[in-house]
Tab-separated table of C-alpha atoms in Angstrom:
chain	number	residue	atom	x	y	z
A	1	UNK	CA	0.000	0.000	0.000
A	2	UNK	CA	0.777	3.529	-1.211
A	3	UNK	CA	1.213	5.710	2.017
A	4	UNK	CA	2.574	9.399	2.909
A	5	UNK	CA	2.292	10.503	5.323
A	6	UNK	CA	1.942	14.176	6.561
A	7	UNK	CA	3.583	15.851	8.937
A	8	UNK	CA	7.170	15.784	10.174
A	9	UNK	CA	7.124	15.995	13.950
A	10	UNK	CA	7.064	13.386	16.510
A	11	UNK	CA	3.752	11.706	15.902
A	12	UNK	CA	3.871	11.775	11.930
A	13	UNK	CA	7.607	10.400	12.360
A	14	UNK	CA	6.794	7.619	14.307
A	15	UNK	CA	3.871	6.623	12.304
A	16	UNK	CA	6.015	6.732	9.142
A	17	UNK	CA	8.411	4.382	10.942
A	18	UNK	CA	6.118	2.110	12.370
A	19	UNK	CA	4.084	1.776	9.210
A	20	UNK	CA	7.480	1.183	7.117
A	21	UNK	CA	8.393	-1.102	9.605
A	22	UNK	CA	5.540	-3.623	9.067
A	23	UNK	CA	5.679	-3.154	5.125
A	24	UNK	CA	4.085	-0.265	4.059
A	25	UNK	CA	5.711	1.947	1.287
A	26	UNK	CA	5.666	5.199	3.154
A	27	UNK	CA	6.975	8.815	1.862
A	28	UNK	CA	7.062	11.539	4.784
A	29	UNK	CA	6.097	14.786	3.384
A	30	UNK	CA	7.388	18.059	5.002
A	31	UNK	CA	7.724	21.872	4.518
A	32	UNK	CA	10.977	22.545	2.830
A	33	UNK	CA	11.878	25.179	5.777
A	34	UNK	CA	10.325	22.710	8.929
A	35	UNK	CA	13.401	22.590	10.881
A	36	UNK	CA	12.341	18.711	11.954
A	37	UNK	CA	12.232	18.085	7.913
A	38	UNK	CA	15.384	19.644	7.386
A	39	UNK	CA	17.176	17.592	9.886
A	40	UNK	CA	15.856	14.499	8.312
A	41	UNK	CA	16.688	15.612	4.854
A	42	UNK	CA	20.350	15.758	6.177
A	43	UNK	CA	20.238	13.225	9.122
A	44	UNK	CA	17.186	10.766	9.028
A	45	UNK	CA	16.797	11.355	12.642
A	46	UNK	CA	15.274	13.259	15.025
A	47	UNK	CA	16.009	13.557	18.992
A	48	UNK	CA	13.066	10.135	18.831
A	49	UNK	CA	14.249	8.090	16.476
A	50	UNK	CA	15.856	7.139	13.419
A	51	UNK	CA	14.015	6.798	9.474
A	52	UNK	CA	15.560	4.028	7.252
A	53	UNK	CA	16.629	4.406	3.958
A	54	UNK	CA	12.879	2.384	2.952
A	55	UNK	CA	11.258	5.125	3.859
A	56	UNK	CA	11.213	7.896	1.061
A	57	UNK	CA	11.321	11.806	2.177
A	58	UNK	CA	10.056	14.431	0.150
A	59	UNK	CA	8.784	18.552	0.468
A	60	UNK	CA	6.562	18.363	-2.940
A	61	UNK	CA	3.339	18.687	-1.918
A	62	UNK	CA	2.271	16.684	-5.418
A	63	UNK	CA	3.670	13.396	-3.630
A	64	UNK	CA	-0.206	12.786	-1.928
A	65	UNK	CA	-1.532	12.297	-5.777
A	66	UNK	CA	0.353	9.002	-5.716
A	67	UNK	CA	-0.636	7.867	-2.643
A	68	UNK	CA	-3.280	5.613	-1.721
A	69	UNK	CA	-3.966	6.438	1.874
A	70	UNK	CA	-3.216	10.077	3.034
A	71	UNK	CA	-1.986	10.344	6.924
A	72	UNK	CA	-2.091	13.698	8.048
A	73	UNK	CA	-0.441	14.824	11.805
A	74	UNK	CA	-0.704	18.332	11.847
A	75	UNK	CA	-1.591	20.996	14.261
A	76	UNK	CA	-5.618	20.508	13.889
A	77	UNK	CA	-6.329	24.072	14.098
A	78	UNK	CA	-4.015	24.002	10.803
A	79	UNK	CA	-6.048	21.101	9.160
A	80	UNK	CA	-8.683	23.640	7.359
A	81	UNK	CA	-5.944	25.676	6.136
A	82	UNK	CA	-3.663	22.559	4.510
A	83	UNK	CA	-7.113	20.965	3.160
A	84	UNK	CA	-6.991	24.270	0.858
A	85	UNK	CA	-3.846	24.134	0.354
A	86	UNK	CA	-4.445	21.045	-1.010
A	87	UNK	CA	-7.280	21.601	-3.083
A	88	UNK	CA	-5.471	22.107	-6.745
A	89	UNK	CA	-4.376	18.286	-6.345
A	90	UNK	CA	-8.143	17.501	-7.094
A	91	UNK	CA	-7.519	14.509	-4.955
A	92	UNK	CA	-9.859	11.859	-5.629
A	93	UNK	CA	-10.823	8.108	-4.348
A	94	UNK	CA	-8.236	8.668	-1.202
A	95	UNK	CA	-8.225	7.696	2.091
A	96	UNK	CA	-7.695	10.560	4.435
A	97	UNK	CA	-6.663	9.138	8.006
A	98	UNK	CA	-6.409	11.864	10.662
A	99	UNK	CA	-3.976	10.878	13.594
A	100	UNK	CA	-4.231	14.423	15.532
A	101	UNK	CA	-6.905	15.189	18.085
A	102	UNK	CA	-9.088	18.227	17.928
A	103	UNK	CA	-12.373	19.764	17.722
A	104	UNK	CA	-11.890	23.053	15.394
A	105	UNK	CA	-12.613	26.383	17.367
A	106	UNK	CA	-15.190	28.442	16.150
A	107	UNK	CA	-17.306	25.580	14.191
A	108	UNK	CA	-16.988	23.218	16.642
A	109	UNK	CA	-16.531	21.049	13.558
A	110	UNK	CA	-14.994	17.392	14.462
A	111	UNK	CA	-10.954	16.971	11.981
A	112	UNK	CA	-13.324	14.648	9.862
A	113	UNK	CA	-16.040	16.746	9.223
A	114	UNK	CA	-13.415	19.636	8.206
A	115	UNK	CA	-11.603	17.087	5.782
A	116	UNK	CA	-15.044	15.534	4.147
A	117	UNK	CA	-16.085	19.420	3.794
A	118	UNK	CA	-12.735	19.722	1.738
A	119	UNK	CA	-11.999	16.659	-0.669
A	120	UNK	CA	-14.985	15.049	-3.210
A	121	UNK	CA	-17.039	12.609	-2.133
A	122	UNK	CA	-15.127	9.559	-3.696
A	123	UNK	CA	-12.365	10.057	-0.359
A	124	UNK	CA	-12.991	8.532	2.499
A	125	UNK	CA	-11.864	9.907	6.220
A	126	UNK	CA	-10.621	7.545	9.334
A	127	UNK	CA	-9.750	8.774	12.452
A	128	UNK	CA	-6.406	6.902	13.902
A	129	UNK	CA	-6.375	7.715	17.808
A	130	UNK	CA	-5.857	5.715	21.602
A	131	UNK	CA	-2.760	5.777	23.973
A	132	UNK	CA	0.522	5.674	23.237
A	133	UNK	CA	3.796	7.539	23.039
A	134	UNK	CA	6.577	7.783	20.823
A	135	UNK	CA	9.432	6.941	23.364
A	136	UNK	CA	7.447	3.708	24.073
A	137	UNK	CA	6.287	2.539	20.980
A	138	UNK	CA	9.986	3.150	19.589
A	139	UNK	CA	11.441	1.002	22.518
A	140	UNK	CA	8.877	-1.564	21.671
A	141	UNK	CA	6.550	-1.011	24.284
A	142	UNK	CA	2.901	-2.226	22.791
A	143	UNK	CA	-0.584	-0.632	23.334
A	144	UNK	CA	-3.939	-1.021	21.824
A	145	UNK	CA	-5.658	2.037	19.535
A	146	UNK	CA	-8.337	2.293	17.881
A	147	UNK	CA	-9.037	2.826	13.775
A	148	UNK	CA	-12.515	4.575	13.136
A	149	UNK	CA	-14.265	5.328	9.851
A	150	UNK	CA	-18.102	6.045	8.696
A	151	UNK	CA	-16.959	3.712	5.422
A	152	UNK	CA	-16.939	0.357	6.753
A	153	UNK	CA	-14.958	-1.666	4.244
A	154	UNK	CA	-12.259	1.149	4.585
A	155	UNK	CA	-12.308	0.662	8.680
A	156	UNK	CA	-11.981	-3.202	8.300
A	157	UNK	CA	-8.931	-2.466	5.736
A	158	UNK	CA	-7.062	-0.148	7.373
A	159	UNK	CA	-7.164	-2.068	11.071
A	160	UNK	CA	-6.065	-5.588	9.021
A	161	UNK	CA	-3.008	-3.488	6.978
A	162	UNK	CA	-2.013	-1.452	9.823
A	163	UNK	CA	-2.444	-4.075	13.247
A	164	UNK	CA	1.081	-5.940	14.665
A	165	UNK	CA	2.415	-6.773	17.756
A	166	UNK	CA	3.554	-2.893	18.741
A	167	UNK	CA	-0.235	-1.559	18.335
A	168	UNK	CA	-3.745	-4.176	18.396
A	169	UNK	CA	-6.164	-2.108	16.876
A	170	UNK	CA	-9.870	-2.076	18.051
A	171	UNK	CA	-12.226	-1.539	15.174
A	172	UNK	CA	-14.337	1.775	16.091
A	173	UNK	CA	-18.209	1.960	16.144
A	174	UNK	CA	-18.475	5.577	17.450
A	175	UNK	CA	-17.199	8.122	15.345
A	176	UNK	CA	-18.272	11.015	16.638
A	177	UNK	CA	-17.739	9.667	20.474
A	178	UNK	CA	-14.244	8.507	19.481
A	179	UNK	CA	-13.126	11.634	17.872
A	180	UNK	CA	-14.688	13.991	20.972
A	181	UNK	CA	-13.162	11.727	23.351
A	182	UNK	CA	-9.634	11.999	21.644
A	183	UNK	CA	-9.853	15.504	21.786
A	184	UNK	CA	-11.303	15.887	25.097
A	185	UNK	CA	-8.452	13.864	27.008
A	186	UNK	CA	-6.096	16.524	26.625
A	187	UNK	CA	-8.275	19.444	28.287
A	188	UNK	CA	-8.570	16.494	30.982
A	189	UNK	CA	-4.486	16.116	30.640
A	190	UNK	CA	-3.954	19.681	31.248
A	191	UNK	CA	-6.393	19.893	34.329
A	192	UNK	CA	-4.002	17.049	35.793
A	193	UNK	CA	-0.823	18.751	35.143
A	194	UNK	CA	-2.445	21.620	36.786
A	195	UNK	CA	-3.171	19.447	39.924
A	196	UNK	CA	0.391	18.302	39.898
A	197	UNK	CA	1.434	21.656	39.618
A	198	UNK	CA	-0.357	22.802	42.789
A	199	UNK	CA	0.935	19.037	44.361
A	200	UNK	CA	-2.614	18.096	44.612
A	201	UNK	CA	-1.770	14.769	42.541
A	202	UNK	CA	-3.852	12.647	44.633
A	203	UNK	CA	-7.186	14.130	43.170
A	204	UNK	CA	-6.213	12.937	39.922
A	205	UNK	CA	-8.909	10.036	40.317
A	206	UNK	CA	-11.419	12.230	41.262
A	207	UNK	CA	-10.189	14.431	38.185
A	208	UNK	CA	-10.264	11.500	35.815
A	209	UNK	CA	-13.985	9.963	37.449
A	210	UNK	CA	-15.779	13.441	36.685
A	211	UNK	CA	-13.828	14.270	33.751
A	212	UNK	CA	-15.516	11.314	31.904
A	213	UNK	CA	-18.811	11.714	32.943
A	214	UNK	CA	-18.664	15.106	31.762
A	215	UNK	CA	-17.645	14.361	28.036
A	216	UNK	CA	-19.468	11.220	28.105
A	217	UNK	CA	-22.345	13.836	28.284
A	218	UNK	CA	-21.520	16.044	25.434
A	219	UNK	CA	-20.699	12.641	23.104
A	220	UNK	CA	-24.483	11.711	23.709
A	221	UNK	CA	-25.158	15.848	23.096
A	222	UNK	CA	-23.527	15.587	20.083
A	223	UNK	CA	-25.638	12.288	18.767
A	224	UNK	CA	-22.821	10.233	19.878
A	225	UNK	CA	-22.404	7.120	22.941
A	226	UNK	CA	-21.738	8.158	26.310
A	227	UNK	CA	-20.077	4.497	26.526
A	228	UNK	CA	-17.355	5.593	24.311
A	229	UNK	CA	-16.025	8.123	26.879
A	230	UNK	CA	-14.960	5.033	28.571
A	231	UNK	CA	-13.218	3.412	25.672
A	232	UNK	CA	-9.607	3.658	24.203
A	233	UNK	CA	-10.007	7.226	22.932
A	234	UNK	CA	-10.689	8.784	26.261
A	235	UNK	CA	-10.418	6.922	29.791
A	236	UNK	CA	-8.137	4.572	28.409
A	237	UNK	CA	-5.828	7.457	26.765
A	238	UNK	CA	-5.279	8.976	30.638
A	239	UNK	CA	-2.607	7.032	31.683
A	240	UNK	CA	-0.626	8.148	28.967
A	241	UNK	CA	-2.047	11.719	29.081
A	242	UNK	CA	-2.834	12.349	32.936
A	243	UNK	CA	0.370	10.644	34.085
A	244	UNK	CA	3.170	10.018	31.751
A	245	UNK	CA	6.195	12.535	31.831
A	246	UNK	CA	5.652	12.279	27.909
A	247	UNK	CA	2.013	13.944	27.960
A	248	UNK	CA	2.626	17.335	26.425
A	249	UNK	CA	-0.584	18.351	27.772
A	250	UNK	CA	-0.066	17.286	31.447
A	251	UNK	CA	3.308	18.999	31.454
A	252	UNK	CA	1.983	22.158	29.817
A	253	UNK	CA	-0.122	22.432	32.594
A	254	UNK	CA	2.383	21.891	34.885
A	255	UNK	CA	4.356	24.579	34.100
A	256	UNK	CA	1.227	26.633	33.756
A	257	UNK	CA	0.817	26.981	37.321
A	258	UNK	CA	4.514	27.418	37.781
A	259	UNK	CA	5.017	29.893	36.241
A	260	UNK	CA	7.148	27.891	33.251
A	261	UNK	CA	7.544	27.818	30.000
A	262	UNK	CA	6.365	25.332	27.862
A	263	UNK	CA	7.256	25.487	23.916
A	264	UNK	CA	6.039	21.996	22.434
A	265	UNK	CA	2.329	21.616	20.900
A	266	UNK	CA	0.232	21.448	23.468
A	267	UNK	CA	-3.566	20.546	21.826
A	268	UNK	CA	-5.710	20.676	24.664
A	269	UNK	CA	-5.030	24.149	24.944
A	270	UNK	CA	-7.381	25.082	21.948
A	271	UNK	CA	-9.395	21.938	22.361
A	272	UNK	CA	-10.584	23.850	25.445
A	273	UNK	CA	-12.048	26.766	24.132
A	274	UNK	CA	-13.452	24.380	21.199
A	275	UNK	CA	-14.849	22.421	23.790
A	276	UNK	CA	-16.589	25.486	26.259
A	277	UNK	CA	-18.030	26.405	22.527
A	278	UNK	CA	-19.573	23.303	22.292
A	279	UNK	CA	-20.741	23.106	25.379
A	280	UNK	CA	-22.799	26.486	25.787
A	281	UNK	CA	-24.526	25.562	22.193
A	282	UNK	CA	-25.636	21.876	23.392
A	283	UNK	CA	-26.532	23.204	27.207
A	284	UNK	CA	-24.201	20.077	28.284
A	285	UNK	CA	-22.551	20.838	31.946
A	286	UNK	CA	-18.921	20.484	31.925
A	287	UNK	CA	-16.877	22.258	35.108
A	288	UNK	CA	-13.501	20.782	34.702
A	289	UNK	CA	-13.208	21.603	31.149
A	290	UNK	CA	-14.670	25.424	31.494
A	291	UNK	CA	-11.985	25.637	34.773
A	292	UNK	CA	-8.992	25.088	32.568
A	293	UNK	CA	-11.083	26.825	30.030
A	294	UNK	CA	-11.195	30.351	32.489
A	295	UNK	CA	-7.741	29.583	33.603
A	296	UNK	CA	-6.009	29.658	30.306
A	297	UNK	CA	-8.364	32.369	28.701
A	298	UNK	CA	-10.101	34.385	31.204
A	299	UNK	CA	-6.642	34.479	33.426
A	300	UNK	CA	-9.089	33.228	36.148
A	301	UNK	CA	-6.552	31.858	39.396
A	302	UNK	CA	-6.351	28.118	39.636
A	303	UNK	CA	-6.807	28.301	43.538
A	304	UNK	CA	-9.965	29.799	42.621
A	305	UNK	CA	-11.376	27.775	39.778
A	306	UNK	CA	-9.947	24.591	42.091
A	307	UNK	CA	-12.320	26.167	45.343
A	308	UNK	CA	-15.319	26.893	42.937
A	309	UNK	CA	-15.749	23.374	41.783
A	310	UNK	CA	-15.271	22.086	45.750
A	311	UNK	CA	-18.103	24.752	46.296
A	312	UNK	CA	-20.675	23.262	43.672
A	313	UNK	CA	-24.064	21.812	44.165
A	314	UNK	CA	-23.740	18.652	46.203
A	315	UNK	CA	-25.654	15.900	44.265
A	316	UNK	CA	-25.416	11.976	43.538
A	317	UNK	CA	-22.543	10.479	41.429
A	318	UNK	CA	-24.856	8.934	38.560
């Protein structure tokens, strides 16, 4: 199978090696002046890992009409902008699989409603999401994801091409839950960093109990399954997102609260305001998610926001 792949930094390498490595024919496809595409124009390496010589490199943007299936991991707030970038390809009977996690701010639009808005109707979108990090899956640590698609024959083919001992895929059967849930997790990631921050780690349970329930509610909002909130694209993505010292989005909010500096992507800072968005037009209650949201935009204190949602309504669990 005909693959690039889109997207030079530390997810869209280690897809392109991982997919190379269990026979794909893979081209990465980079901006010319990406500094992370540069080095592996001169290097085949990043500070992760290492590209072989299989695996074909390439900054013209013309490489995607060859391909078969089209893996984009970009920024998502970006994805609108490249999908018209795009456009004079005229791309046609493509599969589109989106391995970033975001809800676009100001439509509220899920990554593959933006890309099925862009391409003609003979492509087909999958969502490629669950736990995992690049450290760990480069070491040969294993985990389980999850492949999801409205086109069922390209859901089933994608999970039997792509599966291997590294990464057991789960075939999806929410597609809107799954790619809410994705997204969601790193709001939830950054709340925990904040918590660790403050050295209130203990109430990450609590954190990740009520975090669910509250995007389990705007899935079903949304004409998704609550269920799914407690699948591999959400409760089973917190380990690797409310714990790991990998989780850009826990550590971002770490160093929100101290004060620090954080310069890697951190998506569940816009996924945030996405989500508030979302929220306020489907009535859907979600505390946790508009805390970080008044913390990072409305420069609310964290002591504050933390006291406020101590000071709720008491009420039953479920």
């Amino acid at each position: 199978m005909k693959i690039t792949v889109v997207g030079c930094g530390r997810w869209g390498s280690l897809i392109t090696w991982y997919l190379d490595s269990h026979g794909q024919d893979v081209t990465l496809y980079g901006l010319k002046d990406a500094p992370q595409m540069q080095r592996f124009l001169k290097e085949r390496r990043n500070d992760l890992l290492e590209l072989p010589e299989s695996v074909k490199l390439t900054t013209d943007i013309s490489a995607l009409s060859d391909a078969e299936v089209i893996v984009i991991s970009i920024g998502s707030q970006g994805l609108r902008s490249f999908m018209k970038e795009i456009e004079h390809l005229e791309l046609k009977n493509k599969i589109f699989v989106l391995c970033m996690k975001g809800i676009e701010i100001g439509t509220g639009k899920r990554l593959s409603e933006v890309v099925g808005e862009s391409v003609d109707a003979s492509n087909s979108v999958a969502v490629w999401i669950g736990p995992g990090h690049v450290q760990e899956f480069y070491a040969g640590i294993p985990n389980c994801m999850v492949i999801d698609s409205a086109n069922e024959e390209v859901k089933k083919m994608l999970v039997k091409s792509f599966s291997s001992d590294l990464i057991r895929f789960y075939y999806g059967t929410d597609l809107i839950g799954n790619e809410i849930g994705a997204a969601a997790k790193n709001v939830i990631g950054i709340a925990a960093g904040m918590l660790d921050g403050l050295g209130l780690s203990s109430l990450k349970g609590a954190l990740m109990s009520r975090g669910t329930r509250e995007v389990a509610r705007l899935m079903a909002a949304l004409g998704g399954r609550e269920m799914s909130a407690y699948g591999l694209c959400h409760l089973g993505d917190y380990e690797a997102t409310v714990f790991s010292k990998f989780s850009h989005n826990r550590q971002f909010g770490e160093n929100y609260v101290k004060g620090e500096k954080f310069e890697q992507l951190a998506e569940g800072y816009y996924t945030a305001k996405a989500m508030v968005e979302l929220a306020e037009k489907h009535g859907v209650d979600m505390p946790i998610t508009t805390a970080v949201y008044n913390i990072l935009y409305e420069n609310a204190d964290v002591k504050e926001q933390m006291r406020d949602l101590f000071n709720r309504k008491l009420k039953q669990e479920f």
